[in-house]
Amino acid sequence: MGNKKRIGRSYWSNIWEKFKRNKLAVFGLIFVCILILLGISAPWLAPYPYDEVHYEAVWTPPCREFLAGTDQLGRDIFSRLLYSLRNAIIVGLGAQSLIVVIGLTLGLIAGFYGGKTDNILMRIVDIVYSFPSYLLNIILVLVLGRGYFSIFVAIAATGWAGMARLVRGQTLSTKSRDFVEAARASGAGNNRIMFRYILPNIIGPVIYSIFSGIPGVMLVESGLSLIGLGVRPPMPSWGLMISEGTGQFLYNPYMLLAPAGMLVLTILSFNFVAFGLRDALSARE
Amino acid sequence: MDLLLSIDNLNVYFYRSEGVLKAVDGISYNLHKGEVLGIVGESGSGKSVSVLSIVRLLPANGKIVDGSISFDGKDILKLSMNELQDIRGKDIGFVFQDPMSSLNPVITVGQQVMEPLLWHNLCSREEAYKRAKNMLGMVGIPFPEERMKEYPFQFSGGMRQRVMIAIALICNPKLLIADEPTTSLDVTTQAQIIRLLKNMRSELDMSVILITHNLALTSNFCDRLIIMYASNMMETGGTKDVLNTPSHPYTRFLLDAVPDIEVEKELVPIPGTIPDLINPPEGCKFHPRCPMSMDICRTEKPPLFPVGDGHYSACWLCGRE
Amino acid sequence: MTQYIIKRIGWIIFNLLVLSLIAFILIKNVPGSFLELQILIGQAGTMGTGLTISEVEKVRGVETEMMKRWGEDVPLWQQYLTFIKGLVTLDMGPSFRWPTQTIEEIIANTFPVSFTIAILAVTIAIIIGIPLGVLAALKQNSWIDYLVSALVMVVSAIPNYVMAVFVIFLFSFWIPILPTYGWGQPKNYILPVLAMSFGPIGSIAGYMRTSLLDALKQDYIRTAWAKGGTERHVIFGHAMKNSLIPLVTILGPMISHLILGTVFVEGMFGVPGMGQYFSQAAGSRDYPLMMAQTVIFGLILMIMNLIVDIIYFFLDPRIRVSRR
């Protein structure tokens, strides 16, 4: 390792090379990009507004006019799927960003300063870990009211502990490496060491953890909206669409299959990317 | 002396994503009953692979592509899996380099020592227990009966290696293969383990192949030596001949690298590094690091030239009359 | 070991106090109250979704009891103390939503149901998941391996409430031999358990595959081959031992997750379990029940983790001996 100050370009290109060899992961990544693009451009791509009702066309099976059919109010399911995707991506990225910000900061501080700070922070992490996270999610959404922000907060309030634990462990092992010692010897301050030297070296596992966490967040969100605690209707969400489709499965199976299929597809593609990242990161040595 | 093991023109390739690695490149040797053979070389020289091939224990991507191995009259490469399992552990005992990772951490030491006996159906469980206890005592483990109930992590490094040796010897094998048995141990323990191997050899009357990168360990244990470098045999002969009159430049380098307590001398590191075995150098594999290399060394691989009684050297310097 | 368990129990009590405080503060701040909601529902003329008329009568009957505990004029700290005292003495008073039942009765009735389903689902997952994972690992890179790996990925991406719909559909229309709704008979358990076992089957098979592959790469496995072991000796006598021990660590969280993570599935099959009661309690702002369930579930989670650690302690000699 020697005196290498920061991770050079070769580190990332090496990981990228390994990642590229995994066809499934590349496929997943392409799919994730497409999904994100679709989500962003939902307002322009959707053929109908998500809440536009067509009473004359309720429960229309998929046809040219309504690509994925219509629901009990005659709303276009294809448009609603696009908006649900947008929702899921907003929640996934939003909640994960909050988790990263909290977990990274606390994990870095705990791992870097050690001692009492570490003890106290890790005790808090242990406590949060022992909480029934799903119940707290529900209660927090009840307290904060429905909406993106409260969903972010509700999920991040319990989700940050895992990230903090990971970052702390990585920081501990990076802290003792030569280049950190060298930076300290040359008079770099604590903040500088933390953010310029340690952070770039632990970012790989953090990125993996972000990707592998997004599907979980999406599932929590769809679970919340399934019991009526997700985003506020008529804004669609997969969970809500699934619960509406459940009762109709016998008569209009597309109402369940379309949102469930999209949910599974999205989660699968994020998982593929996460698996690929894990293999690429672990095969580094 | 009777022939126990005969290896002829062994070629072992490893199939990697970067290409084909010739781990063993056509080596041949014989081992007689009761003989102790030392195979010496740096790590990555193919010495471990050459002996793992004897019981066909290569990793999944390794393959014996050519050659023959005959052990005790049996053609190893033609044996079925069952016949091979019958030889492993019973006729050929193995001691590996790292005694911590080579013992199963969640199974008691006693059970692990008894397993070869039980697996080969050599005796009852009670009998196996007795024999394991005796064997552990023989390899120098105090209170063997108590320690059989313990787990590997409760043993020190040297003691673990003694357990490994007990496992290898429990079935009274004809051949003991010790693959760098002392590398992970400290110097005093190293000497103890070698002394133990020596005692056990005379007590149980078996042949031994000792693999090491440390020439100093071979001098008063091995009858014969093979010096390996980059998948090839460089020199072979009686231990005294090789150590006293080394004829290959590589052997001389190895000898210079051995620290000697009595004679104060400068340790000479070998210039250069081990070659890339996927794209090895042409001709003699050692020529890029050899101070005496000639034109022919760069183009043609030297055969083994006789340099004394049973003493051969793969160096063009020895081939020039 | 005893010392270790005592220390852990101490931490569990501390964690529970923190959890109960957080739950109490949060739930007290949930906007809207139970009675307000009931009145709203009553005014909208949708009686039946909330309490029935006779139940409302009973609410009136226990109102004094409730006011004594949760009334406006009782200071918050006293409410909290009452709540803790109720938890400790198992006298938590009546629920708002189900005023005829006390909270401890509701929990005593619902917990065994959820727990049985979770244990059954995990058992099925173990019985199916472990052999699948072992098979995939032993036939690495064969079509069996790819099939199992694909199954693991797909199954772990399908939420159990979607799985439940498929299971209901399958058994109510194609193979109509099992009841898809209702409760009371043992056969009512089959479909919910089935629906909830898919995810765990996937995770156990995946975990088993990775951990067996990892074990097979270890040096001690090479030693076992060198000792003359057959596949049976090496794989089932050695590698399986090493790869099964860490599996225990994922089973604990899996069971506690299943006990409550089944809110939707319980609703679909009409299972009177903890999850369904919690979501209904949350929907009707039944604070006492919500608080009690949150703490009880926290307790289950922590005890599960402790049990896992104790089992791990007995399975892994490295930990057992070093702590003795």
PDB file of N, CA and C in Angstrom, chain B residues 52 55 57 81-82 84-90 92-94 96-98 100-107 111-113 115-116 118-120 151 153-154 164 167 179, chain C residues 140 218-243 245-246 314-324:
ATOM      1  N   LEU B  52       0.824 -32.147  -4.172  1.00  0.00           N
ATOM      2  CA  LEU B  52      -0.638 -32.273  -4.083  1.00  0.00           C
ATOM      3  C   LEU B  52      -1.137 -33.182  -5.209  1.00  0.00           C
ATOM      4  N   VAL B  55      -1.739 -37.045  -4.581  1.00  0.00           N
ATOM      5  CA  VAL B  55      -3.032 -37.571  -4.122  1.00  0.00           C
ATOM      6  C   VAL B  55      -4.184 -36.878  -4.836  1.00  0.00           C
ATOM      7  N   LEU B  57      -5.088 -33.730  -5.177  1.00  0.00           N
ATOM      8  CA  LEU B  57      -5.806 -32.762  -4.333  1.00  0.00           C
ATOM      9  C   LEU B  57      -5.679 -31.347  -4.877  1.00  0.00           C
ATOM     10  N   MET B  81     -12.177 -42.629  -7.784  1.00  0.00           N
ATOM     11  CA  MET B  81     -12.232 -41.785  -6.597  1.00  0.00           C
ATOM     12  C   MET B  81     -12.173 -42.641  -5.322  1.00  0.00           C
ATOM     13  N   ASN B  82     -12.869 -43.782  -5.328  1.00  0.00           N
ATOM     14  CA  ASN B  82     -12.871 -44.636  -4.142  1.00  0.00           C
ATOM     15  C   ASN B  82     -11.488 -45.180  -3.831  1.00  0.00           C
ATOM     16  N   LEU B  84      -8.719 -43.910  -4.690  1.00  0.00           N
ATOM     17  CA  LEU B  84      -7.866 -42.799  -4.293  1.00  0.00           C
ATOM     18  C   LEU B  84      -8.098 -42.448  -2.822  1.00  0.00           C
ATOM     19  N   GLN B  85      -9.384 -42.421  -2.427  1.00  0.00           N
ATOM     20  CA  GLN B  85      -9.699 -42.112  -1.035  1.00  0.00           C
ATOM     21  C   GLN B  85      -9.129 -43.169  -0.108  1.00  0.00           C
ATOM     22  N   ASP B  86      -8.987 -44.386  -0.631  1.00  0.00           N
ATOM     23  CA  ASP B  86      -8.416 -45.440   0.179  1.00  0.00           C
ATOM     24  C   ASP B  86      -6.929 -45.188   0.457  1.00  0.00           C
ATOM     25  N   ILE B  87      -6.279 -44.548  -0.496  1.00  0.00           N
ATOM     26  CA  ILE B  87      -4.838 -44.252  -0.313  1.00  0.00           C
ATOM     27  C   ILE B  87      -4.638 -43.023   0.563  1.00  0.00           C
ATOM     28  N   ARG B  88      -5.444 -41.985   0.281  1.00  0.00           N
ATOM     29  CA  ARG B  88      -5.314 -40.737   1.046  1.00  0.00           C
ATOM     30  C   ARG B  88      -5.514 -41.001   2.531  1.00  0.00           C
ATOM     31  N   GLY B  89      -4.629 -40.474   3.334  1.00  0.00           N
ATOM     32  CA  GLY B  89      -4.802 -40.568   4.776  1.00  0.00           C
ATOM     33  C   GLY B  89      -4.380 -41.908   5.340  1.00  0.00           C
ATOM     34  N   LYS B  90      -4.435 -42.980   4.506  1.00  0.00           N
ATOM     35  CA  LYS B  90      -4.053 -44.294   5.014  1.00  0.00           C
ATOM     36  C   LYS B  90      -2.620 -44.632   4.595  1.00  0.00           C
ATOM     37  N   ILE B  92      -0.819 -42.461   2.450  1.00  0.00           N
ATOM     38  CA  ILE B  92      -0.109 -41.191   2.326  1.00  0.00           C
ATOM     39  C   ILE B  92      -0.698 -40.205   3.331  1.00  0.00           C
ATOM     40  N   GLY B  93       0.132 -39.755   4.241  1.00  0.00           N
ATOM     41  CA  GLY B  93      -0.312 -38.756   5.213  1.00  0.00           C
ATOM     42  C   GLY B  93       0.175 -37.379   4.806  1.00  0.00           C
ATOM     43  N   PHE B  94      -0.667 -36.381   5.050  1.00  0.00           N
ATOM     44  CA  PHE B  94      -0.329 -35.019   4.638  1.00  0.00           C
ATOM     45  C   PHE B  94      -0.243 -34.094   5.849  1.00  0.00           C
ATOM     46  N   PHE B  96       0.009 -29.999   6.431  1.00  0.00           N
ATOM     47  CA  PHE B  96      -0.030 -28.752   5.667  1.00  0.00           C
ATOM     48  C   PHE B  96       0.667 -27.615   6.408  1.00  0.00           C
ATOM     49  N   GLN B  97       0.783 -26.521   5.666  1.00  0.00           N
ATOM     50  CA  GLN B  97       1.573 -25.395   6.145  1.00  0.00           C
ATOM     51  C   GLN B  97       1.013 -24.719   7.392  1.00  0.00           C
ATOM     52  N   ASP B  98      -0.268 -24.313   7.305  1.00  0.00           N
ATOM     53  CA  ASP B  98      -0.813 -23.500   8.394  1.00  0.00           C
ATOM     54  C   ASP B  98      -1.705 -24.365   9.286  1.00  0.00           C
ATOM     55  N   MET B 100      -3.356 -23.743  11.866  1.00  0.00           N
ATOM     56  CA  MET B 100      -4.600 -23.161  12.369  1.00  0.00           C
ATOM     57  C   MET B 100      -5.720 -23.376  11.365  1.00  0.00           C
ATOM     58  N   SER B 101      -5.473 -22.986  10.125  1.00  0.00           N
ATOM     59  CA  SER B 101      -6.562 -23.057   9.151  1.00  0.00           C
ATOM     60  C   SER B 101      -6.729 -24.476   8.623  1.00  0.00           C
ATOM     61  N   SER B 102      -5.759 -25.348   8.857  1.00  0.00           N
ATOM     62  CA  SER B 102      -5.866 -26.703   8.328  1.00  0.00           C
ATOM     63  C   SER B 102      -6.619 -27.649   9.252  1.00  0.00           C
ATOM     64  N   LEU B 103      -6.920 -27.182  10.462  1.00  0.00           N
ATOM     65  CA  LEU B 103      -7.724 -27.997  11.362  1.00  0.00           C
ATOM     66  C   LEU B 103      -9.105 -27.373  11.445  1.00  0.00           C
ATOM     67  N   ASN B 104     -10.127 -28.218  11.477  1.00  0.00           N
ATOM     68  CA  ASN B 104     -11.486 -27.687  11.529  1.00  0.00           C
ATOM     69  C   ASN B 104     -11.749 -27.061  12.899  1.00  0.00           C
ATOM     70  N   PRO B 105     -12.119 -25.772  12.915  1.00  0.00           N
ATOM     71  CA  PRO B 105     -12.234 -25.061  14.192  1.00  0.00           C
ATOM     72  C   PRO B 105     -13.381 -25.536  15.070  1.00  0.00           C
ATOM     73  N   VAL B 106     -14.386 -26.214  14.503  1.00  0.00           N
ATOM     74  CA  VAL B 106     -15.545 -26.560  15.327  1.00  0.00           C
ATOM     75  C   VAL B 106     -15.642 -28.049  15.642  1.00  0.00           C
ATOM     76  N   ILE B 107     -14.573 -28.786  15.389  1.00  0.00           N
ATOM     77  CA  ILE B 107     -14.577 -30.217  15.702  1.00  0.00           C
ATOM     78  C   ILE B 107     -13.429 -30.490  16.676  1.00  0.00           C
ATOM     79  N   GLN B 111     -11.540 -36.060  17.799  1.00  0.00           N
ATOM     80  CA  GLN B 111     -12.327 -36.533  16.669  1.00  0.00           C
ATOM     81  C   GLN B 111     -11.527 -36.405  15.369  1.00  0.00           C
ATOM     82  N   GLN B 112     -10.840 -35.282  15.210  1.00  0.00           N
ATOM     83  CA  GLN B 112     -10.107 -35.060  13.960  1.00  0.00           C
ATOM     84  C   GLN B 112      -8.944 -36.032  13.821  1.00  0.00           C
ATOM     85  N   VAL B 113      -8.341 -36.410  14.958  1.00  0.00           N
ATOM     86  CA  VAL B 113      -7.235 -37.370  14.879  1.00  0.00           C
ATOM     87  C   VAL B 113      -7.780 -38.772  14.601  1.00  0.00           C
ATOM     88  N   GLU B 115     -10.482 -39.542  12.919  1.00  0.00           N
ATOM     89  CA  GLU B 115     -11.214 -39.674  11.660  1.00  0.00           C
ATOM     90  C   GLU B 115     -10.546 -40.557  10.591  1.00  0.00           C
ATOM     91  N   PRO B 116      -9.236 -40.401  10.339  1.00  0.00           N
ATOM     92  CA  PRO B 116      -8.654 -41.266   9.306  1.00  0.00           C
ATOM     93  C   PRO B 116      -8.869 -42.754   9.596  1.00  0.00           C
ATOM     94  N   LEU B 118     -11.324 -44.080  11.403  1.00  0.00           N
ATOM     95  CA  LEU B 118     -12.746 -44.403  11.278  1.00  0.00           C
ATOM     96  C   LEU B 118     -13.181 -44.403   9.820  1.00  0.00           C
ATOM     97  N   TRP B 119     -12.711 -43.399   9.083  1.00  0.00           N
ATOM     98  CA  TRP B 119     -13.135 -43.263   7.691  1.00  0.00           C
ATOM     99  C   TRP B 119     -12.661 -44.441   6.842  1.00  0.00           C
ATOM    100  N   HIS B 120     -11.495 -44.991   7.195  1.00  0.00           N
ATOM    101  CA  HIS B 120     -10.998 -46.129   6.424  1.00  0.00           C
ATOM    102  C   HIS B 120     -11.438 -47.455   7.030  1.00  0.00           C
ATOM    103  N   TYR B 151     -10.571 -27.985  21.398  1.00  0.00           N
ATOM    104  CA  TYR B 151     -10.679 -27.553  20.014  1.00  0.00           C
ATOM    105  C   TYR B 151      -9.358 -26.927  19.555  1.00  0.00           C
ATOM    106  N   PHE B 153      -8.351 -24.168  18.452  1.00  0.00           N
ATOM    107  CA  PHE B 153      -7.933 -22.823  18.857  1.00  0.00           C
ATOM    108  C   PHE B 153      -7.387 -22.802  20.277  1.00  0.00           C
ATOM    109  N   GLN B 154      -7.584 -23.892  21.023  1.00  0.00           N
ATOM    110  CA  GLN B 154      -7.048 -23.938  22.376  1.00  0.00           C
ATOM    111  C   GLN B 154      -5.599 -24.431  22.389  1.00  0.00           C
ATOM    112  N   MET B 164      -1.540 -32.018  13.651  1.00  0.00           N
ATOM    113  CA  MET B 164      -1.564 -32.316  12.212  1.00  0.00           C
ATOM    114  C   MET B 164      -0.710 -33.541  11.911  1.00  0.00           C
ATOM    115  N   ILE B 167      -2.428 -36.646  12.971  1.00  0.00           N
ATOM    116  CA  ILE B 167      -3.465 -37.015  12.005  1.00  0.00           C
ATOM    117  C   ILE B 167      -2.837 -37.724  10.807  1.00  0.00           C
ATOM    118  N   ASP B 179       4.110 -30.399   3.793  1.00  0.00           N
ATOM    119  CA  ASP B 179       4.158 -29.232   2.901  1.00  0.00           C
ATOM    120  C   ASP B 179       4.421 -27.978   3.730  1.00  0.00           C
TER     121      ASP B 179
ATOM    122  N   GLN C 140     -22.062 -26.344  -8.025  1.00  0.00           N
ATOM    123  CA  GLN C 140     -21.813 -24.957  -8.397  1.00  0.00           C
ATOM    124  C   GLN C 140     -21.648 -24.819  -9.911  1.00  0.00           C
ATOM    125  N   GLN C 218     -12.127 -23.719   2.450  1.00  0.00           N
ATOM    126  CA  GLN C 218     -11.189 -23.576   3.575  1.00  0.00           C
ATOM    127  C   GLN C 218     -10.124 -24.674   3.561  1.00  0.00           C
ATOM    128  N   ASP C 219      -9.009 -24.352   4.207  1.00  0.00           N
ATOM    129  CA  ASP C 219      -7.902 -25.304   4.285  1.00  0.00           C
ATOM    130  C   ASP C 219      -8.299 -26.602   4.977  1.00  0.00           C
ATOM    131  N   TYR C 220      -9.156 -26.485   6.028  1.00  0.00           N
ATOM    132  CA  TYR C 220      -9.455 -27.713   6.767  1.00  0.00           C
ATOM    133  C   TYR C 220     -10.264 -28.697   5.942  1.00  0.00           C
ATOM    134  N   ILE C 221     -10.932 -28.214   4.900  1.00  0.00           N
ATOM    135  CA  ILE C 221     -11.631 -29.125   4.005  1.00  0.00           C
ATOM    136  C   ILE C 221     -10.620 -29.898   3.160  1.00  0.00           C
ATOM    137  N   ARG C 222      -9.569 -29.189   2.729  1.00  0.00           N
ATOM    138  CA  ARG C 222      -8.498 -29.886   2.007  1.00  0.00           C
ATOM    139  C   ARG C 222      -7.890 -30.965   2.907  1.00  0.00           C
ATOM    140  N   THR C 223      -7.706 -30.620   4.215  1.00  0.00           N
ATOM    141  CA  THR C 223      -7.190 -31.613   5.153  1.00  0.00           C
ATOM    142  C   THR C 223      -8.108 -32.824   5.202  1.00  0.00           C
ATOM    143  N   ALA C 224      -9.416 -32.562   5.257  1.00  0.00           N
ATOM    144  CA  ALA C 224     -10.366 -33.674   5.346  1.00  0.00           C
ATOM    145  C   ALA C 224     -10.272 -34.567   4.113  1.00  0.00           C
ATOM    146  N   TRP C 225     -10.124 -33.962   2.926  1.00  0.00           N
ATOM    147  CA  TRP C 225      -9.932 -34.782   1.720  1.00  0.00           C
ATOM    148  C   TRP C 225      -8.644 -35.574   1.831  1.00  0.00           C
ATOM    149  N   ALA C 226      -7.587 -34.905   2.306  1.00  0.00           N
ATOM    150  CA  ALA C 226      -6.283 -35.556   2.387  1.00  0.00           C
ATOM    151  C   ALA C 226      -6.309 -36.711   3.378  1.00  0.00           C
ATOM    152  N   LYS C 227      -7.253 -36.657   4.344  1.00  0.00           N
ATOM    153  CA  LYS C 227      -7.368 -37.743   5.309  1.00  0.00           C
ATOM    154  C   LYS C 227      -8.111 -38.929   4.721  1.00  0.00           C
ATOM    155  N   GLY C 228      -8.561 -38.799   3.492  1.00  0.00           N
ATOM    156  CA  GLY C 228      -9.238 -39.918   2.846  1.00  0.00           C
ATOM    157  C   GLY C 228     -10.738 -39.898   3.005  1.00  0.00           C
ATOM    158  N   GLY C 229     -11.306 -38.731   3.296  1.00  0.00           N
ATOM    159  CA  GLY C 229     -12.749 -38.650   3.475  1.00  0.00           C
ATOM    160  C   GLY C 229     -13.486 -38.797   2.161  1.00  0.00           C
ATOM    161  N   THR C 230     -14.667 -39.437   2.223  1.00  0.00           N
ATOM    162  CA  THR C 230     -15.539 -39.459   1.053  1.00  0.00           C
ATOM    163  C   THR C 230     -16.344 -38.165   1.063  1.00  0.00           C
ATOM    164  N   GLU C 231     -17.139 -37.959   0.016  1.00  0.00           N
ATOM    165  CA  GLU C 231     -17.952 -36.739  -0.022  1.00  0.00           C
ATOM    166  C   GLU C 231     -18.836 -36.630   1.208  1.00  0.00           C
ATOM    167  N   ARG C 232     -19.357 -37.786   1.621  1.00  0.00           N
ATOM    168  CA  ARG C 232     -20.235 -37.792   2.786  1.00  0.00           C
ATOM    169  C   ARG C 232     -19.468 -37.306   4.024  1.00  0.00           C
ATOM    170  N   HIS C 233     -18.270 -37.851   4.225  1.00  0.00           N
ATOM    171  CA  HIS C 233     -17.461 -37.437   5.379  1.00  0.00           C
ATOM    172  C   HIS C 233     -17.130 -35.957   5.329  1.00  0.00           C
ATOM    173  N   VAL C 234     -16.632 -35.539   4.162  1.00  0.00           N
ATOM    174  CA  VAL C 234     -16.086 -34.183   4.069  1.00  0.00           C
ATOM    175  C   VAL C 234     -17.203 -33.145   4.116  1.00  0.00           C
ATOM    176  N   ILE C 235     -18.267 -33.397   3.352  1.00  0.00           N
ATOM    177  CA  ILE C 235     -19.306 -32.372   3.264  1.00  0.00           C
ATOM    178  C   ILE C 235     -20.222 -32.403   4.483  1.00  0.00           C
ATOM    179  N   PHE C 236     -20.703 -33.607   4.841  1.00  0.00           N
ATOM    180  CA  PHE C 236     -21.661 -33.632   5.943  1.00  0.00           C
ATOM    181  C   PHE C 236     -20.987 -33.712   7.303  1.00  0.00           C
ATOM    182  N   GLY C 237     -19.789 -34.287   7.355  1.00  0.00           N
ATOM    183  CA  GLY C 237     -19.101 -34.358   8.645  1.00  0.00           C
ATOM    184  C   GLY C 237     -18.348 -33.084   8.967  1.00  0.00           C
ATOM    185  N   HIS C 238     -17.879 -32.383   7.923  1.00  0.00           N
ATOM    186  CA  HIS C 238     -17.081 -31.185   8.195  1.00  0.00           C
ATOM    187  C   HIS C 238     -17.750 -29.906   7.711  1.00  0.00           C
ATOM    188  N   ALA C 239     -17.819 -29.727   6.386  1.00  0.00           N
ATOM    189  CA  ALA C 239     -18.234 -28.435   5.834  1.00  0.00           C
ATOM    190  C   ALA C 239     -19.602 -27.988   6.327  1.00  0.00           C
ATOM    191  N   MET C 240     -20.548 -28.925   6.425  1.00  0.00           N
ATOM    192  CA  MET C 240     -21.893 -28.548   6.859  1.00  0.00           C
ATOM    193  C   MET C 240     -21.891 -27.990   8.271  1.00  0.00           C
ATOM    194  N   LYS C 241     -21.077 -28.611   9.130  1.00  0.00           N
ATOM    195  CA  LYS C 241     -20.995 -28.123  10.509  1.00  0.00           C
ATOM    196  C   LYS C 241     -20.584 -26.668  10.528  1.00  0.00           C
ATOM    197  N   ASN C 242     -19.552 -26.359   9.753  1.00  0.00           N
ATOM    198  CA  ASN C 242     -19.044 -24.999   9.757  1.00  0.00           C
ATOM    199  C   ASN C 242     -20.021 -24.012   9.144  1.00  0.00           C
ATOM    200  N   SER C 243     -20.790 -24.457   8.139  1.00  0.00           N
ATOM    201  CA  SER C 243     -21.662 -23.494   7.475  1.00  0.00           C
ATOM    202  C   SER C 243     -23.025 -23.378   8.146  1.00  0.00           C
ATOM    203  N   ILE C 245     -23.558 -23.323  11.481  1.00  0.00           N
ATOM    204  CA  ILE C 245     -23.500 -22.527  12.713  1.00  0.00           C
ATOM    205  C   ILE C 245     -23.888 -21.062  12.473  1.00  0.00           C
ATOM    206  N   PRO C 246     -23.285 -20.400  11.468  1.00  0.00           N
ATOM    207  CA  PRO C 246     -23.679 -18.991  11.281  1.00  0.00           C
ATOM    208  C   PRO C 246     -25.123 -18.812  10.827  1.00  0.00           C
ATOM    209  N   PHE C 314     -23.482 -22.094  22.323  1.00  0.00           N
ATOM    210  CA  PHE C 314     -23.331 -23.531  22.525  1.00  0.00           C
ATOM    211  C   PHE C 314     -22.881 -24.240  21.254  1.00  0.00           C
ATOM    212  N   LEU C 315     -23.150 -23.626  20.101  1.00  0.00           N
ATOM    213  CA  LEU C 315     -22.778 -24.288  18.848  1.00  0.00           C
ATOM    214  C   LEU C 315     -21.322 -24.041  18.497  1.00  0.00           C
ATOM    215  N   ASP C 316     -20.853 -22.838  18.737  1.00  0.00           N
ATOM    216  CA  ASP C 316     -19.504 -22.501  18.305  1.00  0.00           C
ATOM    217  C   ASP C 316     -18.525 -22.632  19.469  1.00  0.00           C
ATOM    218  N   PRO C 317     -17.682 -23.661  19.422  1.00  0.00           N
ATOM    219  CA  PRO C 317     -16.770 -23.898  20.538  1.00  0.00           C
ATOM    220  C   PRO C 317     -15.832 -22.721  20.784  1.00  0.00           C
ATOM    221  N   ARG C 318     -15.529 -21.965  19.732  1.00  0.00           N
ATOM    222  CA  ARG C 318     -14.581 -20.866  19.912  1.00  0.00           C
ATOM    223  C   ARG C 318     -15.119 -19.858  20.916  1.00  0.00           C
ATOM    224  N   ILE C 319     -16.428 -19.549  20.794  1.00  0.00           N
ATOM    225  CA  ILE C 319     -17.022 -18.586  21.717  1.00  0.00           C
ATOM    226  C   ILE C 319     -17.253 -19.245  23.062  1.00  0.00           C
ATOM    227  N   ARG C 320     -17.753 -20.493  23.029  1.00  0.00           N
ATOM    228  CA  ARG C 320     -18.106 -21.175  24.266  1.00  0.00           C
ATOM    229  C   ARG C 320     -16.906 -21.250  25.199  1.00  0.00           C
ATOM    230  N   VAL C 321     -15.775 -21.741  24.651  1.00  0.00           N
ATOM    231  CA  VAL C 321     -14.638 -21.976  25.525  1.00  0.00           C
ATOM    232  C   VAL C 321     -14.009 -20.665  25.980  1.00  0.00           C
ATOM    233  N   SER C 322     -13.947 -19.686  25.087  1.00  0.00           N
ATOM    234  CA  SER C 322     -13.252 -18.458  25.460  1.00  0.00           C
ATOM    235  C   SER C 322     -14.041 -17.664  26.492  1.00  0.00           C
ATOM    236  N   ARG C 323     -15.349 -17.937  26.585  1.00  0.00           N
ATOM    237  CA  ARG C 323     -16.140 -17.176  27.564  1.00  0.00           C
ATOM    238  C   ARG C 323     -16.291 -17.921  28.887  1.00  0.00           C
ATOM    239  N   ARG C 324     -15.823 -19.179  28.901  1.00  0.00           N
ATOM    240  CA  ARG C 324     -16.086 -19.988  30.083  1.00  0.00           C
ATOM    241  C   ARG C 324     -15.307 -19.472  31.290  1.00  0.00           C
TER     242      ARG C 324
END
